XYZ file of C-alpha atoms in Angstrom:
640
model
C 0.000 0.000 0.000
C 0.848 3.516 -0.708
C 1.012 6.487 1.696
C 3.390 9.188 3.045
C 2.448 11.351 0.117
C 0.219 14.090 2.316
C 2.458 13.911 4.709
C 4.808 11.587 7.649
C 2.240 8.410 8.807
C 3.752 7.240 11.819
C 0.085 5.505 12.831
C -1.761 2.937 10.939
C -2.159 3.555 7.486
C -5.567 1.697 6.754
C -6.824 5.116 9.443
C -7.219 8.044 6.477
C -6.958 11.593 7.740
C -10.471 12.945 8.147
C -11.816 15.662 4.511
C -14.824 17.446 3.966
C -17.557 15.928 6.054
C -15.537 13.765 7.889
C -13.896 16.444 9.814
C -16.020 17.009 12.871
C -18.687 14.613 11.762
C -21.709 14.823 13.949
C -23.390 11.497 14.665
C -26.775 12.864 13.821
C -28.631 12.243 10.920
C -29.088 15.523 8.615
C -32.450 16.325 7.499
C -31.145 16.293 3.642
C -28.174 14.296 2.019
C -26.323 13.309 -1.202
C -27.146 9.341 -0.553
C -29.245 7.314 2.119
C -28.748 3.514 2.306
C -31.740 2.287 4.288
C -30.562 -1.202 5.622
C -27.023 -2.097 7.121
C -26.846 -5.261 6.163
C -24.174 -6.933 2.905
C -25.343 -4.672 0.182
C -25.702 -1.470 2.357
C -22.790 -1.790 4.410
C -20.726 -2.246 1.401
C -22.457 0.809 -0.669
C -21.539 2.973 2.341
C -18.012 1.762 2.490
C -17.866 2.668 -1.493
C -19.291 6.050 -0.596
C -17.060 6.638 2.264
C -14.058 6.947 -0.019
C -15.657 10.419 -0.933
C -15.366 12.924 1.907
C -17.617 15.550 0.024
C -20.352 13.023 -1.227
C -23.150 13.467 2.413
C -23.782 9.884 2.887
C -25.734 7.899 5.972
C -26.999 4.544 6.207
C -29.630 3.452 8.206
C -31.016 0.359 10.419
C -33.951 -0.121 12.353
C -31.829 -2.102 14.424
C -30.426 -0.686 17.704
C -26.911 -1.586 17.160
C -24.770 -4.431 16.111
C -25.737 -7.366 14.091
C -24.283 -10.036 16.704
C -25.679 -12.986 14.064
C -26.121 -13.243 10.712
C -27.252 -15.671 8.601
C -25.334 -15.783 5.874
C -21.909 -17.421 5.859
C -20.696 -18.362 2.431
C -18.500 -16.147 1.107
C -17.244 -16.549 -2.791
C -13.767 -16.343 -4.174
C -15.549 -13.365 -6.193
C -16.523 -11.793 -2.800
C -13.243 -12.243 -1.535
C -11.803 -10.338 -4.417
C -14.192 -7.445 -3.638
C -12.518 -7.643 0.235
C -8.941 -6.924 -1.637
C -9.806 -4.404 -2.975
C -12.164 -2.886 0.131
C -8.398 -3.881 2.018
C -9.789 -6.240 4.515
C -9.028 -9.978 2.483
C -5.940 -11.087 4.692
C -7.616 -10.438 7.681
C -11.182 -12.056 6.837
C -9.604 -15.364 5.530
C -7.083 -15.874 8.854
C -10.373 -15.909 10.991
C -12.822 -17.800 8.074
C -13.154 -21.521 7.486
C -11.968 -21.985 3.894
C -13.521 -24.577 1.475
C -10.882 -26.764 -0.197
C -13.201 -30.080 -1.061
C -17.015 -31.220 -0.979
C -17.166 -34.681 0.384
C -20.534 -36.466 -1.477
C -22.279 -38.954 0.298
C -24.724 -41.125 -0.816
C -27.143 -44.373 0.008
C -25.097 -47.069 0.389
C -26.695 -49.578 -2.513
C -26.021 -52.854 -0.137
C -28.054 -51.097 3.105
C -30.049 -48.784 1.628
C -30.458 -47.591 5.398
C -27.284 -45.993 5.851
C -25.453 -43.724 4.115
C -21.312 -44.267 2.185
C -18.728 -42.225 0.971
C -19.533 -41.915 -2.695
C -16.713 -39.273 -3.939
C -15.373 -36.264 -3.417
C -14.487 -33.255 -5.198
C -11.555 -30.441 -5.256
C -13.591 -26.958 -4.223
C -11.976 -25.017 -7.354
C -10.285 -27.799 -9.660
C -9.990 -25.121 -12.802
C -8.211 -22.666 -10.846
C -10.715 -20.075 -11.615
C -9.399 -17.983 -8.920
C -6.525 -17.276 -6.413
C -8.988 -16.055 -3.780
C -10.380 -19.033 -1.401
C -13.688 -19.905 -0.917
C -14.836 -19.194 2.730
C -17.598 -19.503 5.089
C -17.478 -16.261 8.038
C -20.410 -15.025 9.996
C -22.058 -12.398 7.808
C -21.484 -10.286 11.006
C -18.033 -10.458 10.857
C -18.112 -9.319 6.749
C -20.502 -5.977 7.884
C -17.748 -5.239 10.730
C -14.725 -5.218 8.390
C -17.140 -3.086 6.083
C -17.844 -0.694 8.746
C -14.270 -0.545 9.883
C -13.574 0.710 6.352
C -16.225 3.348 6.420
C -15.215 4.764 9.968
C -11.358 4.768 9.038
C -12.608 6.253 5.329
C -11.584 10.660 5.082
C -15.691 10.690 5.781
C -15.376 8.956 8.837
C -18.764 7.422 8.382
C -20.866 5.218 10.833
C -24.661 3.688 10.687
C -26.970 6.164 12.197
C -28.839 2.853 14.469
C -32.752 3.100 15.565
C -34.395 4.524 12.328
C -36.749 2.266 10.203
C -37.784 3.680 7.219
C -41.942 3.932 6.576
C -41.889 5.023 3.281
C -41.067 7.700 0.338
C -42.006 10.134 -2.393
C -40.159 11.139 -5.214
C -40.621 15.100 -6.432
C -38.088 15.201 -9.218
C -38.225 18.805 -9.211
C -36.389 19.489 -5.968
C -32.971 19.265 -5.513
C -33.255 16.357 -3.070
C -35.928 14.938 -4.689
C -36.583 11.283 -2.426
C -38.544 12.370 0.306
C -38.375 9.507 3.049
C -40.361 8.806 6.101
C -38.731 7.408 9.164
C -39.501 6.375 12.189
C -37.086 6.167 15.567
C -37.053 2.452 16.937
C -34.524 2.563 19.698
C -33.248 5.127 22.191
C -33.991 8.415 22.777
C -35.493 8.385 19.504
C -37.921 5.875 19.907
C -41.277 6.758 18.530
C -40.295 10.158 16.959
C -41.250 10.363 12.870
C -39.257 12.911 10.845
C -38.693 13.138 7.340
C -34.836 12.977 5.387
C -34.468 14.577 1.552
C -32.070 12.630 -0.483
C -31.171 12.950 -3.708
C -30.409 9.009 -3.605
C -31.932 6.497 -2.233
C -30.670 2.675 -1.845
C -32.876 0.451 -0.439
C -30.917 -2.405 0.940
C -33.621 -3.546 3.780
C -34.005 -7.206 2.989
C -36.918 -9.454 1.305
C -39.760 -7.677 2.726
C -38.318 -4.619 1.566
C -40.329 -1.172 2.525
C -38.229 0.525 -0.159
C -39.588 -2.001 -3.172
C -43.119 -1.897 -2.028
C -42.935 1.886 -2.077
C -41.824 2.643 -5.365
C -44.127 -0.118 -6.662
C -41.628 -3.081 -8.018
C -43.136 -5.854 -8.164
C -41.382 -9.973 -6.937
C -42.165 -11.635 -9.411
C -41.875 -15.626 -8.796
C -42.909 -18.822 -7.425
C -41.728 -21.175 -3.997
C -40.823 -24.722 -4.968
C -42.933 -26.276 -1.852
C -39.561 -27.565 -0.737
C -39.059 -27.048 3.287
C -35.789 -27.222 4.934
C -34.589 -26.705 8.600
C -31.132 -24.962 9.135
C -29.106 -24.675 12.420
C -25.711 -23.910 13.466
C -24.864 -25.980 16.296
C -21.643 -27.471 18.561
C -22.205 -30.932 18.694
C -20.154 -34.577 18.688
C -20.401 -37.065 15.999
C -18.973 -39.882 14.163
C -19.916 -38.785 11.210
C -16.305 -38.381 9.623
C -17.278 -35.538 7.119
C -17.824 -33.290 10.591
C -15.532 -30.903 9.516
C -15.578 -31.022 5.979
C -18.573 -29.230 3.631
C -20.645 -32.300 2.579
C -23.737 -32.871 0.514
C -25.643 -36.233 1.479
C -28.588 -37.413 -0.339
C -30.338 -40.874 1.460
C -33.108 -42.700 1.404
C -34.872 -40.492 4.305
C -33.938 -36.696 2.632
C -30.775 -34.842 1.976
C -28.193 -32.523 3.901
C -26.037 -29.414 3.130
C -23.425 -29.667 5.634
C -21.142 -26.923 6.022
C -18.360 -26.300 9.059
C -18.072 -23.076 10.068
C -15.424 -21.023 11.399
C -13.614 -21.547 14.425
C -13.196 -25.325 14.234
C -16.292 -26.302 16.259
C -19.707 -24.372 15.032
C -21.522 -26.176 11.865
C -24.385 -25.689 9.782
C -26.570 -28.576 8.561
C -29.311 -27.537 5.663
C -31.675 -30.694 6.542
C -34.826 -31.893 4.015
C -37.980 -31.605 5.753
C -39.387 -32.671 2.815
C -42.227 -31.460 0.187
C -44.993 -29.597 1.784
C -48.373 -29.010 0.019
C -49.319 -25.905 -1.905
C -52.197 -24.711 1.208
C -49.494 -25.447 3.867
C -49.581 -21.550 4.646
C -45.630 -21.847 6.546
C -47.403 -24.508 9.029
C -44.133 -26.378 8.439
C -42.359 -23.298 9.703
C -43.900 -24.672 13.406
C -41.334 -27.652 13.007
C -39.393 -27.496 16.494
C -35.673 -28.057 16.629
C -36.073 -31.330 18.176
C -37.758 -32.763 14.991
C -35.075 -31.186 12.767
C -32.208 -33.094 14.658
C -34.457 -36.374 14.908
C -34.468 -35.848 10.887
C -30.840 -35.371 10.268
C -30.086 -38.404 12.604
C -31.591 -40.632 10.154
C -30.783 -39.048 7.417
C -26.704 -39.756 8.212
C -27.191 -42.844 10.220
C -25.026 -45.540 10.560
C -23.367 -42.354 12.101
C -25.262 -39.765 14.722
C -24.396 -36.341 15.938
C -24.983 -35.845 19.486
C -26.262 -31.673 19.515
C -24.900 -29.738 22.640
C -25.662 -26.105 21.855
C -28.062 -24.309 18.793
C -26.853 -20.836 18.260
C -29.411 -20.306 15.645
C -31.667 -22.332 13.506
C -34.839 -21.885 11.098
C -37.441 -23.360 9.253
C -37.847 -22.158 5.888
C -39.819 -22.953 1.860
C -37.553 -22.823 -0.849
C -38.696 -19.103 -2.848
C -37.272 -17.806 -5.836
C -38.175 -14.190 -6.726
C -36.670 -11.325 -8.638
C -38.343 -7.644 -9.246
C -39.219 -6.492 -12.282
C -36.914 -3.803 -12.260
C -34.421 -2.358 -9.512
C -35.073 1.747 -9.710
C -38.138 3.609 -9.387
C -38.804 4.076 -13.010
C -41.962 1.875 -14.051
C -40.735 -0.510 -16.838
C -42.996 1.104 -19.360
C -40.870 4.614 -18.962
C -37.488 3.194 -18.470
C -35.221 5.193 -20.390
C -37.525 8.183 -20.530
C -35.536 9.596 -17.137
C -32.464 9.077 -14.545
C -33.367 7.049 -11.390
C -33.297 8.493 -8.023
C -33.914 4.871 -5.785
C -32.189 2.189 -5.861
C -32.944 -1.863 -4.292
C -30.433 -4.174 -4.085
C -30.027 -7.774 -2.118
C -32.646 -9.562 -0.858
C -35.136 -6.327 -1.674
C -34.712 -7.790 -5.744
C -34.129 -11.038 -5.387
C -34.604 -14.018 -3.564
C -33.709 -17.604 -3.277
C -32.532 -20.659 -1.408
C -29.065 -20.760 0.621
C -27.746 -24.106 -0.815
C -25.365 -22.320 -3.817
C -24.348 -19.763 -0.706
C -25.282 -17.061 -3.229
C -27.243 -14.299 -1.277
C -24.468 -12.263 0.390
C -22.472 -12.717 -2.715
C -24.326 -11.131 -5.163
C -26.182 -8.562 -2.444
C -22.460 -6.865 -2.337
C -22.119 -7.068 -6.470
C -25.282 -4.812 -6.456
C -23.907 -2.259 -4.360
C -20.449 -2.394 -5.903
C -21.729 -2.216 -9.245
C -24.101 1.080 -8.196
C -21.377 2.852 -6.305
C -18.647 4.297 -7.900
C -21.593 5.352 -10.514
C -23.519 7.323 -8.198
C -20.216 8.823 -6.900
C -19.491 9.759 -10.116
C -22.817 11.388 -10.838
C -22.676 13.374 -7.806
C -18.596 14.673 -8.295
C -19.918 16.208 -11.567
C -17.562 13.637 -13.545
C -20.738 11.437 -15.549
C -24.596 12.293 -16.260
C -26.780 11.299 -14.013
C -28.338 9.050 -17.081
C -25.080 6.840 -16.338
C -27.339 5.120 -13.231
C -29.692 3.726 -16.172
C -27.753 0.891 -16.488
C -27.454 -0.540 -13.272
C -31.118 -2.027 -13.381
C -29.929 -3.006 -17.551
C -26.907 -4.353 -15.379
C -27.745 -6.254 -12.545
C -31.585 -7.562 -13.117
C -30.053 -9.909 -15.571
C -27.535 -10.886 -13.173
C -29.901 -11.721 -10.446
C -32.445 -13.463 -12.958
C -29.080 -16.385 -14.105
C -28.818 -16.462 -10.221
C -32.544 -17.861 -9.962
C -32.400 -20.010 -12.517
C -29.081 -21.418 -11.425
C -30.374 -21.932 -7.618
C -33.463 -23.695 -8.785
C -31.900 -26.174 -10.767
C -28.909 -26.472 -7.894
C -31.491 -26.696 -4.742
C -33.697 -29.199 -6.657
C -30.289 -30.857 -7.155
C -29.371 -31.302 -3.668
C -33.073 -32.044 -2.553
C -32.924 -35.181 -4.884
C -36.411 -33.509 -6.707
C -34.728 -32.233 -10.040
C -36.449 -33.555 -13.172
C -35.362 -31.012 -15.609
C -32.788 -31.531 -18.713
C -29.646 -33.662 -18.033
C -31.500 -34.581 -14.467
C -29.061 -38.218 -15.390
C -25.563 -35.701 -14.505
C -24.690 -37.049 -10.986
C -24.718 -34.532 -8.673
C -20.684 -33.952 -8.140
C -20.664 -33.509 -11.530
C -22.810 -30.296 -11.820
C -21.151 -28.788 -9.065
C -17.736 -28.883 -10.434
C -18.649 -28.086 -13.711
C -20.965 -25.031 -12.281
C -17.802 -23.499 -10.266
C -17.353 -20.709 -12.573
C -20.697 -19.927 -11.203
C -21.263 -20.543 -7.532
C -17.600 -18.806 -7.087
C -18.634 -15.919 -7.947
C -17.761 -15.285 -11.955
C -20.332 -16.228 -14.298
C -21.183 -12.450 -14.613
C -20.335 -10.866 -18.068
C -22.013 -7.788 -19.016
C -22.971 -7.272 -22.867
C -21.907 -4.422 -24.810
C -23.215 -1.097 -23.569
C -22.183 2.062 -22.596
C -20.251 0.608 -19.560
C -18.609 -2.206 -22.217
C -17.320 -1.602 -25.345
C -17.409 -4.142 -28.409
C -15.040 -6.753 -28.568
C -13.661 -6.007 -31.555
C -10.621 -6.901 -30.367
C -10.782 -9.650 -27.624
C -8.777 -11.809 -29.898
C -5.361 -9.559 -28.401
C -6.222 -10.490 -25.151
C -8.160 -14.231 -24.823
C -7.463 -14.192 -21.530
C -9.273 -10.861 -20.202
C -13.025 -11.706 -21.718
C -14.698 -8.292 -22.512
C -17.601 -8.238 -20.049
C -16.383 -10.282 -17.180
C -14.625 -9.601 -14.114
C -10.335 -9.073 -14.429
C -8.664 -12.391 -13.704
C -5.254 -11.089 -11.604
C -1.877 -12.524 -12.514
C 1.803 -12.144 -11.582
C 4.057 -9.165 -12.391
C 7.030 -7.934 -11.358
C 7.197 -3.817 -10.104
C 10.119 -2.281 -11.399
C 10.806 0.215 -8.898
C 11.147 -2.271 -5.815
C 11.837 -5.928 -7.411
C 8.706 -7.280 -5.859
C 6.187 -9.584 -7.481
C 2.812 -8.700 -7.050
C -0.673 -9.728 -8.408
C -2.033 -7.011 -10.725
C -5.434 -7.097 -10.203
C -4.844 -7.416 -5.934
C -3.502 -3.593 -6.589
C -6.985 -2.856 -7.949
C -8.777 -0.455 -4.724
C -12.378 0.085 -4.448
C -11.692 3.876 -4.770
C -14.228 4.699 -7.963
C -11.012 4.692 -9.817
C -10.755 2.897 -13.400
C -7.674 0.632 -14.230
C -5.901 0.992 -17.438
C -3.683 -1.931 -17.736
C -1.039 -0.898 -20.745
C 0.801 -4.181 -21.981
C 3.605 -2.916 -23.979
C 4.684 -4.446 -27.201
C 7.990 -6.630 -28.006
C 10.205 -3.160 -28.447
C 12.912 -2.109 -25.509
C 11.213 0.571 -22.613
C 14.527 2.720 -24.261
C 12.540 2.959 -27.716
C 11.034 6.442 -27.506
C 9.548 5.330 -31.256
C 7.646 2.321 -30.026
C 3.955 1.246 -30.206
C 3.791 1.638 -26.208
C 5.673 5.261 -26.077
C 3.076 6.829 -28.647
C 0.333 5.832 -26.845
C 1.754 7.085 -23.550
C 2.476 11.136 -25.671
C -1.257 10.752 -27.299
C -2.439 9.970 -23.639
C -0.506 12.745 -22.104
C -0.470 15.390 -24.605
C -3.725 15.307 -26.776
C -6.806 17.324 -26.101
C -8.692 14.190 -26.818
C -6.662 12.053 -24.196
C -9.184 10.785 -21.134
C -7.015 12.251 -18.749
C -7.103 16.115 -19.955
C -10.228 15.641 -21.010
C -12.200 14.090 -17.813
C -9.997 15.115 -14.698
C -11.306 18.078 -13.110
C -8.742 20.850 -12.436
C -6.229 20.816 -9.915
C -6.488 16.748 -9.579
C -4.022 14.722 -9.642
C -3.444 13.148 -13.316
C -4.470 9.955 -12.178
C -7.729 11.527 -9.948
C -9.805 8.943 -12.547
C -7.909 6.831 -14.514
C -4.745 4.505 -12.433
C -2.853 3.761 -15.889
C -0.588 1.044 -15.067
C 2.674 -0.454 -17.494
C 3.088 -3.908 -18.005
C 6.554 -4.021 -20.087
C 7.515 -7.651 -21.846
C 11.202 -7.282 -20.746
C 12.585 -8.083 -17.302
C 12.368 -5.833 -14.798
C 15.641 -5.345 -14.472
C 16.112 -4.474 -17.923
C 14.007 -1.606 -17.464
C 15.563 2.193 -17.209
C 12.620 3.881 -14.878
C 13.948 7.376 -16.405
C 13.031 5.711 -20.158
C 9.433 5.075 -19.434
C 6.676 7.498 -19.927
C 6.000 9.893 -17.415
C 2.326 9.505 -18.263
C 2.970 5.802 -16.068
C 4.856 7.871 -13.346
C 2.440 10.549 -12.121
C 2.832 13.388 -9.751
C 0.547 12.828 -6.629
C -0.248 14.486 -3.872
C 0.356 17.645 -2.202
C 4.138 17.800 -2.964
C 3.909 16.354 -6.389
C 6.025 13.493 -5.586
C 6.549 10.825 -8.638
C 4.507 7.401 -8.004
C 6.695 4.924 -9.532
C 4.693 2.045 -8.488
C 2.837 1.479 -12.033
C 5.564 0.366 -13.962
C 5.961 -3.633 -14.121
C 8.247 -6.089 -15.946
C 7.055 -9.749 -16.738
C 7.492 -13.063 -13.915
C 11.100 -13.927 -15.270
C 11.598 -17.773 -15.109
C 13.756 -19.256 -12.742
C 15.325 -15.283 -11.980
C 14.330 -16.525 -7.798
C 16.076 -19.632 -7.349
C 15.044 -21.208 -4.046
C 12.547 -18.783 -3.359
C 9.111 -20.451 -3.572
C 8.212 -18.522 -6.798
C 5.638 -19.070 -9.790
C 7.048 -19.412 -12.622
C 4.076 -17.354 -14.516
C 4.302 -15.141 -18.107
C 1.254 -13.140 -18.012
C 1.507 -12.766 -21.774
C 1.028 -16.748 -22.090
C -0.967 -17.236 -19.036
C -3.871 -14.423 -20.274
C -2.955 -15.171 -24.240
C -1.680 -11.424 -24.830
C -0.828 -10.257 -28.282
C 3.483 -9.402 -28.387
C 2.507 -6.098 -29.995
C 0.848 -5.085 -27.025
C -3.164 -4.278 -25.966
C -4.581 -1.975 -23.317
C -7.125 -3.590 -20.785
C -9.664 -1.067 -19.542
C -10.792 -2.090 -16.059
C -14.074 -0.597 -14.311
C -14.077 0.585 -10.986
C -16.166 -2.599 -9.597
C -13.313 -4.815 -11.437
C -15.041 -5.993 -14.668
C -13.241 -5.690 -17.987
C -14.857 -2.521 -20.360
C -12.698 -2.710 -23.504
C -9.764 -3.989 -24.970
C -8.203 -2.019 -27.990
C -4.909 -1.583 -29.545
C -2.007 0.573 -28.746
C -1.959 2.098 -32.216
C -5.698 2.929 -31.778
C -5.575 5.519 -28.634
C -8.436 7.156 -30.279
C -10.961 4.920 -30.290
C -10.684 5.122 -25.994
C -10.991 8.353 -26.241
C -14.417 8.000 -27.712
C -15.353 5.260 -25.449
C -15.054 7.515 -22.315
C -16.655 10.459 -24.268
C -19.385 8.635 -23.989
C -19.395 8.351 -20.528
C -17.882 11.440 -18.986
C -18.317 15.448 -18.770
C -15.738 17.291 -20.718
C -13.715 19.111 -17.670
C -13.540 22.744 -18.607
């Protein structure tokens, strides 16, 4: 990490130095502000996180809860999610404390007692290496506190306003804070008192019964599979020598999700409770924990588990739901104006917990909506830019029900649908590109250029998130992953991957790009970043050179990839990179990784353009610096 550039940091760096609003913050919430998250949970907490990057942008969240979630429900955390914690800061840390998935153990009916239950195979957690990020399980507790660490230590220095439940809202798109939301005080001294906050955003982030949807008329559309299940986390003894391993068993009495959970004791156990009739009306939600053990018993006998302590458990239908649309605009008149609310999470879409999904792709919503509202309000894009997060994400969350129902059908032994005969280990390896997190891949839009030119980089699909791999940084010798460098600051990342010439050729492809970039009125840069910024205020350019790193000459590269930054205009010389030279490390434990092979890169050179929420937006050649020019154009306010 960077820092020392304001100024001596003798303290920990991951604290900012309070700006704007964070500087004598008061802890009560204003009558009118920029953004209002209504709902701490994944999706908020991480949209206020994003927005506490931006000391000017007036941001609060609220919950109707008093304090503290002490425990969440969710606990499966995705490499994908992971990736997101990178660049939020907070991975290393999360992953120590997490239990991390490394194999699903599948157990079956044994064929000579059908009574019982045998090892039938198991299966490596991410066999195609889809990722370098782990797949965990952590208390969805534990994932809001890191996020609210972030926001406190952020310049804003922002914190959940606790005790305010939101009634409801009207939009005047007239005023200046046009969302007009009621709220109600649910704890403290505040308790019982209604008042009303103007924002000019709104993100409702308050969970499946969502106040927020309902009041700007969205409508869940779906259907519940009449499948029940009972869940519990408990401390218990057994036998059973999968105890500690995440295992799916399917018997002759009903099936079981099994999933250990951090700290080397707790578990989860997802057990069948069967199909339930269409009138039920949740009468099987009256199923006491007693029965639910009883069940899961028999459904893993010869073996038993012995239950000392419940921390938490449920009873719940299988539902899978997503809104019609995610903004306020009725689907008829999308497009004919910009959106002022927002829903994200469980507010848009619902489902089961067996792909461990939920959390997951609650945070993609808010990461995706962020940086674009940021942008809106720092006078850097149109406000028409927030169109496309509803064209964005409802698709997203749509592949994410249809994937679930197929997968919990799966695991509930009920699926009759095409290639029903594909055993059961089978679909989840070959869905891991999915449940980890990286199925998404956005079409061509405004946000994604064409890929006219995906064939110079095979390995960085247009669309889809950017897969990290190994450099070298010239100034210190150290190997680092590229993408890891990536921060969830509402920058975007312009990867520049140099063709086959020497860094000392002022003539080649690489160095004219870097002069159009810093010297033409068309360049991105002196185009888009508002006066008195630093030159990489929006776009973190980065140089990926084919040679060694020790072959490079740091005064021969483009100063363009060496920008002056803060106060005292001190060079960064941190974006300049060399290749992973083979064997250069002897005895070190060392990849031996060419990211031009590795990601298929043409030898005379591409630029990857990177979004701020990590997905890849275009791919074009070095001799065509024009051609991003006009991509941002469409995006961005001219700065003058």
């Amino acid at each position: 990490m960077q820092f020392h550039h304001y100024g001596y940091v003798s303290e920990n760096p991951r604290v900012k130095a309070p700006e704007g609003l964070g500087v004598d913050r008061s802890p009560e919430l204003p009558d009118e502000l920029d953004v209002l998250v209504i709902g701490a949970g994944p999706a908020g907490m991480l949209m206020a996180a994003q927005m506490s990057v931006f000391p000017e942008i007036r941001t609060a969240v609220i919950d109707r809860r008093a304090g503290r979630l002490p425990l969440g429900h969710a606990d499966g955390i995705q490499a994908r999610s992971v990736e997101t914690f990178q660049a939020f800061g907070f991975a290393p840390e999360i992953t120590a404390e997490a239990y991390r998935i490394t194999e699903t153990a599948f157990w079956k009916q044994d064929p000579k007692n059908p009574d019982h239950i045998v090892l039938d195979n198991v299966t490596e957690d991410d066999p195609h290496r889809i990722s370098e990020f782990p797949h965990l399980i952590v208390n969805q507790a534990r994932v809001l506190d890191y996020f609210r660490e972030f926001a406190y230590n952020s310049p804003s220095r922002l914190v959940p306003n606790w005790g305010w439940d939101f009634v409801d809202l009207e939009v005047n798109y007239d005023d200046e804070y046009p969302v007009k939301c009621r709220l109600v005080g649910t704890a403290g001294e505040q308790e019982g008192v209604e008042r009303v906050v103007s924002a000019k955003y709104v993100l409702g982030a308050d969970g499946a019964h969502s106040r927020v949807r309902k009041s700007i008329g969205a409508q869940h559309l779906g259907k519940v599979q009449y499948q029940a299940w009972g869940v519990m986390d408990v401390l218990a003894d057994s036998d059973f020598p999968d105890i500690r391993r995440k295992s799916i068993i399917q018997s002759k009495h009903g099936s079981i999700l099994h999933i250990p959970r951090e700290g080397g004791y707790l578990f989860r156990s997802y057990v069948d409770l069967g199909l339930i009739d269409e009138d039920d009306n949740h009468e099987i939600r009256k199923t006491p924990i007693e029965e639910i053990i009883r069940r899961m018993n028999e459904i893993i006998s010869p073996y038993s588990i012995d239950v000392k302590n419940v921390a938490w458990w449920s009873v719940y239908e299988v539902g899978h739901r997503v809104t019609d649309r995610f903004d306020e605009i009725p689907v008829e008149e999308a497009g004919t104006r910009d959106p002022h609310v927002f829903i994200s999470g469980d507010a848009c879409h619902t489902h089961s917990a067996k792909a461990g999904q939920g959390m997951n792709v609650s945070m993609q919503d808010a990461f995706n909506l962020g940086w674009k509202v940021a942008h809106v309000l720092r006078g850097l894009a149109p406000a028409s830019i927030l169109r496309t997060y509803t064209e964005e994400r409802q698709v997203i969350a749509q592949n994410l029900i249809d994937f679930d129902s197929e997968w919990s059908a799966r695991v509930a032994g009920t699926y009759k649908g095409p290639g029903a005969d594909i055993p059961i280990e089978e679909f989840y390896v070959e869905g891991g590109e999915f449940s980890n997190g990286f199925r998404t891949e956005y079409p061509p839009a405004l946000l994604v250029g064409e890929p006219t030119y995906q064939d110079l980089a095979k390995g960085f699909p247009m669309g889809k998130r950017f897969k990290s791999s190994e450099v070298v940084r010239r100034s210190d010798a150290n190997p680092v992953h590229l993408g890891h460098l990536h921060e969830a600051d509402g920058r975007w990342r312009i990867y520049v991957f140099a063709d086959s010439a020497k860094c000392s050729d002022h003539d080649s492809k690489v160095a004219q790009w870097a002069k159009w970039m810093d010297e033409s009125a068309d360049s991105p840069v002196n185009k888009f970043t508002p006066e008195g910024k630093d030159r990489d205020f929006l776009f973190d350019i980065k140089v990926i050179y084919q040679q060694d790193h020790r072959e490079i000459n740091p005064n021969d590269v483009p100063k363009i990839f060496k920008p002056d930054t803060g106060p005292f205009q001190l060079e960064n010389k941190e974006k300049v990179f060399g290749k992973l030279p083979k064997g250069l490390w002897t005895g070190f434990d060392m990849p031996d990784t060419d990211i031009w092979e590795e990601r298929e890169l043409s030898e005379d050179g591409v630029v990857v353009v990177v979004r701020p929420d990590m997905y890849v937006a275009h791919i074009l050649p070095l001799d065509k610096p024009e051609e991003l020019g006009e991509f941002f154009s469409k995006i961005y306010i001219e700065q003058k």
